[in-house]
């Protein structure tokens, strides 16, 4: 892994952990919060990445008017799992993905609570620290599937609820950590078998999508087509064995919505 990125992530995590009781602000959507630590970590990341990678563009959760540049663009979530963070649930991570044009080329996710540095570079595999990651080969009926509840979009609550009701009898169980990038690291590491959320933002999944793909898994839109990095999408990741079956099952729930 690029030493510059490793160093920046670890220093950013120190800022994050140094806040004992961060100020919390509402962003506007349903239960959508930002803390002063999210802002401080993002400010640090933008400054340090700009110094380390001159000319790079930025697309970041706590910024406005995000667009992808023509060359290298960093897609950043300063704290993924913000609610976990200020509720002291110790399940949040910093995610930095880098896209060239429209596809991720490298990325890393640092979970300071477990001191886990997940990282991937296109064509070079996915790792947690020095350990190479591989997705599982678990079949659909025994799958443990991570679920994002799209909590900021009330128009998706019913669809999410119906999805749980329809799929639970078909798989082993669901998991919901409250951090999409940590859920996706679990898919890459074979600790779960898939993950979906009916609307997810590029900063939540950019680095983790590359990680899952480099670990041998598949990612795409729940509705079909590739992952996009310039806007929110219905994001799906899974081991290669169940990807299409899970995708079809999710599509069926949406088609059957009244
Ligand atoms: C959120 C988390 C959560 C997911 C939300 C994300 P944030 O990120 O990843 O698991 O369900 O859709 O927005 O807001 O804590 O950075």
Short mmCIF file of C-alpha atoms and ligand atoms in Angstrom, two decimals, residues 61 77 79-82 148-152 176 178-180 197 200 204, ligand 1:
data_model
loop_
_atom_site.label_atom_id
_atom_site.label_comp_id
_atom_site.label_asym_id
_atom_site.label_seq_id
_atom_site.Cartn_x
_atom_site.Cartn_y
_atom_site.Cartn_z
CA UNK A 61 -19.16 13.63 1.89
CA UNK A 77 -15.87 9.60 3.63
CA UNK A 79 -16.20 9.07 9.09
CA UNK A 80 -18.40 6.31 7.69
CA UNK A 81 -20.72 5.31 10.51
CA UNK A 82 -21.25 8.79 11.91
CA UNK A 148 -27.95 -0.85 4.70
CA UNK A 149 -31.30 0.66 5.62
CA UNK A 150 -30.94 3.84 3.48
CA UNK A 151 -31.84 5.73 6.67
CA UNK A 152 -31.80 9.23 5.17
CA UNK A 176 -26.49 -4.24 9.94
CA UNK A 178 -24.22 1.06 10.59
CA UNK A 179 -21.12 1.53 8.44
CA UNK A 180 -21.44 0.53 4.79
CA UNK A 197 -28.48 -0.75 0.19
CA UNK A 200 -25.79 4.56 -1.20
CA UNK A 204 -19.61 5.02 1.22
C1 LIG B 1 -23.85 5.82 6.43
C2 LIG B 1 -23.47 4.43 6.82
C3 LIG B 1 -24.70 3.56 6.92
C4 LIG B 1 -25.51 3.57 5.65
C5 LIG B 1 -25.82 4.98 5.22
C6 LIG B 1 -24.54 5.78 5.09
P1 LIG B 1 -22.40 7.94 7.16
O1 LIG B 1 -22.69 6.62 6.26
O2 LIG B 1 -22.57 3.87 5.91
O3 LIG B 1 -24.36 2.22 7.17
O4 LIG B 1 -26.70 2.86 5.84
O5 LIG B 1 -26.49 4.95 3.99
O6 LIG B 1 -24.83 7.07 4.66
O7 LIG B 1 -23.53 8.88 6.93
O8 LIG B 1 -22.35 7.45 8.56
O9 LIG B 1 -21.09 8.42 6.64
#
